[in-house]
mmCIF file with all atom_site columns, C-alpha atoms in Angstrom:
data_model
loop_
_atom_site.group_PDB
_atom_site.id
_atom_site.type_symbol
_atom_site.label_atom_id
_atom_site.label_alt_id
_atom_site.label_comp_id
_atom_site.label_asym_id
_atom_site.label_entity_id
_atom_site.label_seq_id
_atom_site.pdbx_PDB_ins_code
_atom_site.Cartn_x
_atom_site.Cartn_y
_atom_site.Cartn_z
_atom_site.occupancy
_atom_site.B_iso_or_equiv
_atom_site.pdbx_formal_charge
_atom_site.auth_seq_id
_atom_site.auth_comp_id
_atom_site.auth_asym_id
_atom_site.auth_atom_id
_atom_site.pdbx_PDB_model_num
ATOM 1   C CA . MET K 1 1   ? 115.221 144.186 116.140 1.00 0.00 ? 18  MET K CA 1
ATOM 2   C CA . LEU K 1 2   ? 114.406 141.162 115.344 1.00 0.00 ? 19  LEU K CA 1
ATOM 3   C CA . ASP K 1 3   ? 115.765 138.032 116.196 1.00 0.00 ? 20  ASP K CA 1
ATOM 4   C CA . HIS K 1 4   ? 115.705 135.305 113.330 1.00 0.00 ? 21  HIS K CA 1
ATOM 5   C CA . GLN K 1 5   ? 117.076 132.465 115.651 1.00 0.00 ? 22  GLN K CA 1
ATOM 6   C CA . PRO K 1 6   ? 114.031 129.440 116.212 1.00 0.00 ? 23  PRO K CA 1
ATOM 7   C CA . GLN K 1 7   ? 112.800 129.797 120.132 1.00 0.00 ? 24  GLN K CA 1
ATOM 8   C CA . PRO K 1 8   ? 113.957 126.914 122.225 1.00 0.00 ? 25  PRO K CA 1
ATOM 9   C CA . VAL K 1 9   ? 110.262 125.598 122.725 1.00 0.00 ? 26  VAL K CA 1
ATOM 10  C CA . ALA K 1 10  ? 110.538 125.499 118.587 1.00 0.00 ? 27  ALA K CA 1
ATOM 11  C CA . GLN K 1 11  ? 113.544 123.756 118.556 1.00 0.00 ? 28  GLN K CA 1
ATOM 12  C CA . GLU K 1 12  ? 112.539 121.068 120.781 1.00 0.00 ? 29  GLU K CA 1
ATOM 13  C CA . ALA K 1 13  ? 109.293 120.505 119.115 1.00 0.00 ? 30  ALA K CA 1
ATOM 14  C CA . ARG K 1 14  ? 111.104 119.959 115.585 1.00 0.00 ? 31  ARG K CA 1
ATOM 15  C CA . HIS K 1 15  ? 113.389 117.531 117.564 1.00 0.00 ? 32  HIS K CA 1
ATOM 16  C CA . HIS K 1 16  ? 110.976 115.548 119.208 1.00 0.00 ? 33  HIS K CA 1
ATOM 17  C CA . GLY K 1 17  ? 108.767 115.208 115.609 1.00 0.00 ? 34  GLY K CA 1
ATOM 18  C CA . THR K 1 18  ? 112.115 114.510 113.922 1.00 0.00 ? 35  THR K CA 1
ATOM 19  C CA . GLN K 1 19  ? 112.935 111.919 116.742 1.00 0.00 ? 36  GLN K CA 1
ATOM 20  C CA . GLN K 1 20  ? 109.679 110.324 116.305 1.00 0.00 ? 37  GLN K CA 1
ATOM 21  C CA . ALA K 1 21  ? 109.799 110.177 112.416 1.00 0.00 ? 38  ALA K CA 1
ATOM 22  C CA . PHE K 1 22  ? 112.935 108.722 112.924 1.00 0.00 ? 39  PHE K CA 1
ATOM 23  C CA . LEU K 1 23  ? 111.311 105.827 115.197 1.00 0.00 ? 40  LEU K CA 1
ATOM 24  C CA . LEU K 1 24  ? 108.376 105.198 112.965 1.00 0.00 ? 41  LEU K CA 1
ATOM 25  C CA . LEU K 1 25  ? 110.562 104.555 109.886 1.00 0.00 ? 42  LEU K CA 1
ATOM 26  C CA . ARG K 1 26  ? 113.196 102.700 111.669 1.00 0.00 ? 43  ARG K CA 1
ATOM 27  C CA . THR K 1 27  ? 110.692 100.144 113.489 1.00 0.00 ? 44  THR K CA 1
ATOM 28  C CA . VAL K 1 28  ? 108.618 99.929  110.211 1.00 0.00 ? 45  VAL K CA 1
ATOM 29  C CA . PHE K 1 29  ? 111.887 99.416  108.276 1.00 0.00 ? 46  PHE K CA 1
ATOM 30  C CA . THR K 1 30  ? 113.367 96.644  110.676 1.00 0.00 ? 47  THR K CA 1
ATOM 31  C CA . ILE K 1 31  ? 109.933 94.828  111.540 1.00 0.00 ? 48  ILE K CA 1
ATOM 32  C CA . ALA K 1 32  ? 108.396 94.663  107.621 1.00 0.00 ? 49  ALA K CA 1
ATOM 33  C CA . PRO K 1 33  ? 111.492 92.761  105.942 1.00 0.00 ? 50  PRO K CA 1
ATOM 34  C CA . ILE K 1 34  ? 112.147 90.318  108.969 1.00 0.00 ? 51  ILE K CA 1
ATOM 35  C CA . ALA K 1 35  ? 108.516 89.270  108.620 1.00 0.00 ? 52  ALA K CA 1
ATOM 36  C CA . PHE K 1 36  ? 108.198 89.366  104.998 1.00 0.00 ? 53  PHE K CA 1
ATOM 37  C CA . GLY K 1 37  ? 111.454 87.315  105.095 1.00 0.00 ? 54  GLY K CA 1
ATOM 38  C CA . ILE K 1 38  ? 110.015 84.896  107.255 1.00 0.00 ? 55  ILE K CA 1
ATOM 39  C CA . ASP K 1 39  ? 107.037 84.357  105.212 1.00 0.00 ? 56  ASP K CA 1
ATOM 40  C CA . LYS K 1 40  ? 108.938 83.516  102.151 1.00 0.00 ? 57  LYS K CA 1
ATOM 41  C CA . PHE K 1 41  ? 109.619 80.208  104.055 1.00 0.00 ? 58  PHE K CA 1
ATOM 42  C CA . THR K 1 42  ? 106.249 79.875  104.775 1.00 0.00 ? 59  THR K CA 1
ATOM 43  C CA . ASN K 1 43  ? 104.035 81.416  102.416 1.00 0.00 ? 60  ASN K CA 1
ATOM 44  C CA . PHE K 1 44  ? 101.954 81.973  104.886 1.00 0.00 ? 61  PHE K CA 1
ATOM 45  C CA . LEU K 1 45  ? 100.805 85.608  103.816 1.00 0.00 ? 62  LEU K CA 1
ATOM 46  C CA . VAL K 1 46  ? 101.102 84.730  99.917  1.00 0.00 ? 63  VAL K CA 1
ATOM 47  C CA . ASP K 1 47  ? 102.316 82.445  97.349  1.00 0.00 ? 64  ASP K CA 1
ATOM 48  C CA . TRP K 1 48  ? 105.530 84.852  96.631  1.00 0.00 ? 65  TRP K CA 1
ATOM 49  C CA . THR K 1 49  ? 106.804 83.157  93.876  1.00 0.00 ? 66  THR K CA 1
ATOM 50  C CA . SER K 1 50  ? 103.900 84.472  92.275  1.00 0.00 ? 67  SER K CA 1
ATOM 51  C CA . TYR K 1 51  ? 105.675 87.836  92.119  1.00 0.00 ? 68  TYR K CA 1
ATOM 52  C CA . LEU K 1 52  ? 108.671 86.640  90.813  1.00 0.00 ? 69  LEU K CA 1
ATOM 53  C CA . ALA K 1 53  ? 109.228 87.310  87.139  1.00 0.00 ? 70  ALA K CA 1
ATOM 54  C CA . PRO K 1 54  ? 110.640 84.229  84.907  1.00 0.00 ? 71  PRO K CA 1
ATOM 55  C CA . LEU K 1 55  ? 113.615 86.509  83.633  1.00 0.00 ? 72  LEU K CA 1
ATOM 56  C CA . ALA K 1 56  ? 114.987 86.007  87.921  1.00 0.00 ? 73  ALA K CA 1
ATOM 57  C CA . THR K 1 57  ? 114.989 81.741  87.310  1.00 0.00 ? 74  THR K CA 1
ATOM 58  C CA . GLN K 1 58  ? 116.504 82.247  83.966  1.00 0.00 ? 75  GLN K CA 1
ATOM 59  C CA . ILE K 1 59  ? 119.348 84.440  85.745  1.00 0.00 ? 76  ILE K CA 1
ATOM 60  C CA . MET K 1 60  ? 119.405 82.288  88.430  1.00 0.00 ? 77  MET K CA 1
ATOM 61  C CA . PRO K 1 61  ? 118.760 78.772  87.581  1.00 0.00 ? 78  PRO K CA 1
ATOM 62  C CA . VAL K 1 62  ? 116.799 77.452  90.602  1.00 0.00 ? 79  VAL K CA 1
ATOM 63  C CA . SER K 1 63  ? 113.176 77.065  91.244  1.00 0.00 ? 80  SER K CA 1
ATOM 64  C CA . PRO K 1 64  ? 110.856 79.801  92.027  1.00 0.00 ? 81  PRO K CA 1
ATOM 65  C CA . GLN K 1 65  ? 110.907 78.762  95.420  1.00 0.00 ? 82  GLN K CA 1
ATOM 66  C CA . THR K 1 66  ? 114.462 78.406  96.211  1.00 0.00 ? 83  THR K CA 1
ATOM 67  C CA . PHE K 1 67  ? 115.047 81.666  94.821  1.00 0.00 ? 84  PHE K CA 1
ATOM 68  C CA . MET K 1 68  ? 112.764 82.790  97.498  1.00 0.00 ? 85  MET K CA 1
ATOM 69  C CA . TYR K 1 69  ? 114.310 81.479  100.321 1.00 0.00 ? 86  TYR K CA 1
ATOM 70  C CA . GLY K 1 70  ? 117.222 83.382  98.864  1.00 0.00 ? 87  GLY K CA 1
ATOM 71  C CA . VAL K 1 71  ? 114.960 86.626  99.042  1.00 0.00 ? 88  VAL K CA 1
ATOM 72  C CA . GLY K 1 72  ? 113.923 85.818  102.708 1.00 0.00 ? 89  GLY K CA 1
ATOM 73  C CA . ALA K 1 73  ? 116.904 85.572  103.906 1.00 0.00 ? 90  ALA K CA 1
ATOM 74  C CA . VAL K 1 74  ? 118.082 88.601  102.379 1.00 0.00 ? 91  VAL K CA 1
ATOM 75  C CA . GLU K 1 75  ? 115.115 90.760  103.452 1.00 0.00 ? 92  GLU K CA 1
ATOM 76  C CA . ILE K 1 76  ? 115.749 89.304  107.476 1.00 0.00 ? 93  ILE K CA 1
ATOM 77  C CA . LEU K 1 77  ? 119.609 90.358  107.273 1.00 0.00 ? 94  LEU K CA 1
ATOM 78  C CA . ALA K 1 78  ? 118.235 93.728  105.553 1.00 0.00 ? 95  ALA K CA 1
ATOM 79  C CA . GLY K 1 79  ? 115.671 94.090  108.738 1.00 0.00 ? 96  GLY K CA 1
ATOM 80  C CA . LEU K 1 80  ? 118.157 93.691  111.000 1.00 0.00 ? 97  LEU K CA 1
ATOM 81  C CA . LEU K 1 81  ? 120.467 95.900  109.493 1.00 0.00 ? 98  LEU K CA 1
ATOM 82  C CA . VAL K 1 82  ? 118.185 98.829  109.635 1.00 0.00 ? 99  VAL K CA 1
ATOM 83  C CA . ALA K 1 83  ? 118.045 97.895  113.294 1.00 0.00 ? 100 ALA K CA 1
ATOM 84  C CA . TRP K 1 84  ? 121.576 98.004  113.966 1.00 0.00 ? 101 TRP K CA 1
ATOM 85  C CA . ARG K 1 85  ? 122.843 100.506 111.459 1.00 0.00 ? 102 ARG K CA 1
ATOM 86  C CA . PRO K 1 86  ? 119.642 102.702 110.071 1.00 0.00 ? 103 PRO K CA 1
ATOM 87  C CA . LYS K 1 87  ? 121.891 105.057 108.079 1.00 0.00 ? 104 LYS K CA 1
ATOM 88  C CA . ILE K 1 88  ? 123.623 102.093 105.882 1.00 0.00 ? 105 ILE K CA 1
ATOM 89  C CA . GLY K 1 89  ? 120.453 99.585  106.426 1.00 0.00 ? 106 GLY K CA 1
ATOM 90  C CA . SER K 1 90  ? 118.205 102.060 104.895 1.00 0.00 ? 107 SER K CA 1
ATOM 91  C CA . LEU K 1 91  ? 119.839 102.561 101.528 1.00 0.00 ? 108 LEU K CA 1
ATOM 92  C CA . VAL K 1 92  ? 120.414 98.373  101.262 1.00 0.00 ? 109 VAL K CA 1
ATOM 93  C CA . VAL K 1 93  ? 116.577 98.238  101.776 1.00 0.00 ? 110 VAL K CA 1
ATOM 94  C CA . ALA K 1 94  ? 115.880 101.427 99.263  1.00 0.00 ? 111 ALA K CA 1
ATOM 95  C CA . ALA K 1 95  ? 118.236 99.480  96.759  1.00 0.00 ? 112 ALA K CA 1
ATOM 96  C CA . TRP K 1 96  ? 116.306 95.677  97.464  1.00 0.00 ? 113 TRP K CA 1
ATOM 97  C CA . LEU K 1 97  ? 113.270 97.633  96.538  1.00 0.00 ? 114 LEU K CA 1
ATOM 98  C CA . ALA K 1 98  ? 114.546 99.151  93.470  1.00 0.00 ? 115 ALA K CA 1
ATOM 99  C CA . GLY K 1 99  ? 115.237 95.292  92.522  1.00 0.00 ? 116 GLY K CA 1
ATOM 100 C CA . ILE K 1 100 ? 111.679 94.536  93.855  1.00 0.00 ? 117 ILE K CA 1
ATOM 101 C CA . ILE K 1 101 ? 109.991 97.199  91.581  1.00 0.00 ? 118 ILE K CA 1
ATOM 102 C CA . VAL K 1 102 ? 111.983 96.370  88.369  1.00 0.00 ? 119 VAL K CA 1
ATOM 103 C CA . ASN K 1 103 ? 111.234 92.707  89.297  1.00 0.00 ? 120 ASN K CA 1
ATOM 104 C CA . LEU K 1 104 ? 107.033 93.553  89.452  1.00 0.00 ? 121 LEU K CA 1
ATOM 105 C CA . LEU K 1 105 ? 107.605 95.781  86.312  1.00 0.00 ? 122 LEU K CA 1
ATOM 106 C CA . LEU K 1 106 ? 108.111 92.273  84.220  1.00 0.00 ? 123 LEU K CA 1
ATOM 107 C CA . VAL K 1 107 ? 105.351 90.791  85.581  1.00 0.00 ? 124 VAL K CA 1
ATOM 108 C CA . PRO K 1 108 ? 101.722 91.834  83.844  1.00 0.00 ? 125 PRO K CA 1
ATOM 109 C CA . GLY K 1 109 ? 99.725  92.919  86.562  1.00 0.00 ? 126 GLY K CA 1
ATOM 110 C CA . PHE K 1 110 ? 101.641 94.059  89.183  1.00 0.00 ? 127 PHE K CA 1
ATOM 111 C CA . PHE K 1 111 ? 102.023 97.347  88.479  1.00 0.00 ? 128 PHE K CA 1
ATOM 112 C CA . ASP K 1 112 ? 99.847  99.091  91.188  1.00 0.00 ? 129 ASP K CA 1
ATOM 113 C CA . VAL K 1 113 ? 102.150 96.781  93.808  1.00 0.00 ? 130 VAL K CA 1
ATOM 114 C CA . ALA K 1 114 ? 105.202 98.354  91.843  1.00 0.00 ? 131 ALA K CA 1
ATOM 115 C CA . LEU K 1 115 ? 103.799 101.495 92.806  1.00 0.00 ? 132 LEU K CA 1
ATOM 116 C CA . ARG K 1 116 ? 103.584 101.159 96.500  1.00 0.00 ? 133 ARG K CA 1
ATOM 117 C CA . ASP K 1 117 ? 107.073 99.337  96.525  1.00 0.00 ? 134 ASP K CA 1
ATOM 118 C CA . PHE K 1 118 ? 108.364 102.995 94.979  1.00 0.00 ? 135 PHE K CA 1
ATOM 119 C CA . GLY K 1 119 ? 106.485 105.052 98.034  1.00 0.00 ? 136 GLY K CA 1
ATOM 120 C CA . LEU K 1 120 ? 108.385 102.285 100.308 1.00 0.00 ? 137 LEU K CA 1
ATOM 121 C CA . LEU K 1 121 ? 111.581 103.242 98.756  1.00 0.00 ? 138 LEU K CA 1
ATOM 122 C CA . VAL K 1 122 ? 110.857 107.055 99.169  1.00 0.00 ? 139 VAL K CA 1
ATOM 123 C CA . GLY K 1 123 ? 110.264 106.124 103.084 1.00 0.00 ? 140 GLY K CA 1
ATOM 124 C CA . ALA K 1 124 ? 113.607 104.086 103.084 1.00 0.00 ? 141 ALA K CA 1
ATOM 125 C CA . LEU K 1 125 ? 115.382 107.011 101.686 1.00 0.00 ? 142 LEU K CA 1
ATOM 126 C CA . ALA K 1 126 ? 113.860 109.368 104.486 1.00 0.00 ? 143 ALA K CA 1
ATOM 127 C CA . LEU K 1 127 ? 115.038 107.119 106.909 1.00 0.00 ? 144 LEU K CA 1
ATOM 128 C CA . ASN K 1 128 ? 118.371 107.504 105.736 1.00 0.00 ? 145 ASN K CA 1
ATOM 129 C CA . ARG K 1 129 ? 118.251 111.200 105.630 1.00 0.00 ? 146 ARG K CA 1
ATOM 130 C CA . LEU K 1 130 ? 117.063 111.322 109.245 1.00 0.00 ? 147 LEU K CA 1
ATOM 131 C CA . ALA K 1 131 ? 119.389 108.424 110.328 1.00 0.00 ? 148 ALA K CA 1
ATOM 132 C CA . SER K 1 132 ? 122.186 110.744 108.523 1.00 0.00 ? 149 SER K CA 1
ATOM 133 C CA . GLY K 1 133 ? 121.643 113.688 110.804 1.00 0.00 ? 150 GLY K CA 1
ATOM 134 C CA . ARG K 1 134 ? 122.175 111.559 114.124 1.00 0.00 ? 151 ARG K CA 1
ATOM 135 C CA . THR K 1 135 ? 125.474 110.558 115.915 1.00 0.00 ? 152 THR K CA 1
ATOM 136 C CA . VAL K 1 136 ? 126.759 107.948 117.768 1.00 0.00 ? 153 VAL K CA 1
ATOM 137 C CA . THR K 1 137 ? 128.462 108.542 120.860 1.00 0.00 ? 154 THR K CA 1
ATOM 138 C CA . GLY K 1 138 ? 128.842 105.797 123.553 1.00 0.00 ? 155 GLY K CA 1
ATOM 139 C CA . GLY K 1 139 ? 126.290 103.654 122.226 1.00 0.00 ? 156 GLY K CA 1
ATOM 140 C CA . GLU K 1 140 ? 123.884 106.734 122.694 1.00 0.00 ? 157 GLU K CA 1
ATOM 141 C CA . ALA K 1 141 ? 122.230 107.925 119.484 1.00 0.00 ? 158 ALA K CA 1
ATOM 142 C CA . ARG K 1 142 ? 121.716 112.165 119.481 1.00 0.00 ? 159 ARG K CA 1
ATOM 143 C CA . ASN K 1 143 ? 120.825 114.360 116.655 1.00 0.00 ? 160 ASN K CA 1
ATOM 144 C CA . ARG K 1 144 ? 123.482 116.443 115.238 1.00 0.00 ? 161 ARG K CA 1
ATOM 145 C CA . PRO K 1 145 ? 122.484 120.449 115.667 1.00 0.00 ? 162 PRO K CA 1
ATOM 146 C CA . SER K 1 146 ? 121.981 121.068 111.780 1.00 0.00 ? 163 SER K CA 1
ATOM 147 C CA . TRP K 1 147 ? 119.253 123.421 111.848 1.00 0.00 ? 164 TRP K CA 1
#
């Protein structure tokens, strides 16, 4: 008789890989938004205002740099939310990336960056799916037996 149940070793390997993927994505989507958010205040890496569509400052009548200060604050908070509550934070980051993509599509010459950010959006959604398969009990997260 054939048993179609996964072997315990295969289940453990799958759990280990899933856990690694979750931790990798959670770490990246925590550190990157915080780092880039901080850089919105320093412009050490790049002049972030060059990526801002003029429509953004028409909608919110502030200087481009002031707008970027707000962007930086939101990014820092989003990164912290991913660290604290990855299931919710990943959706916030995905929505934020969708807004960035729309902004970049309004600025000629940044379509490649918009495409890269689409890949990041997909990664944030993957983090959400991995986080959705976890439960938190007693301060400890575990994978739900969903397979």
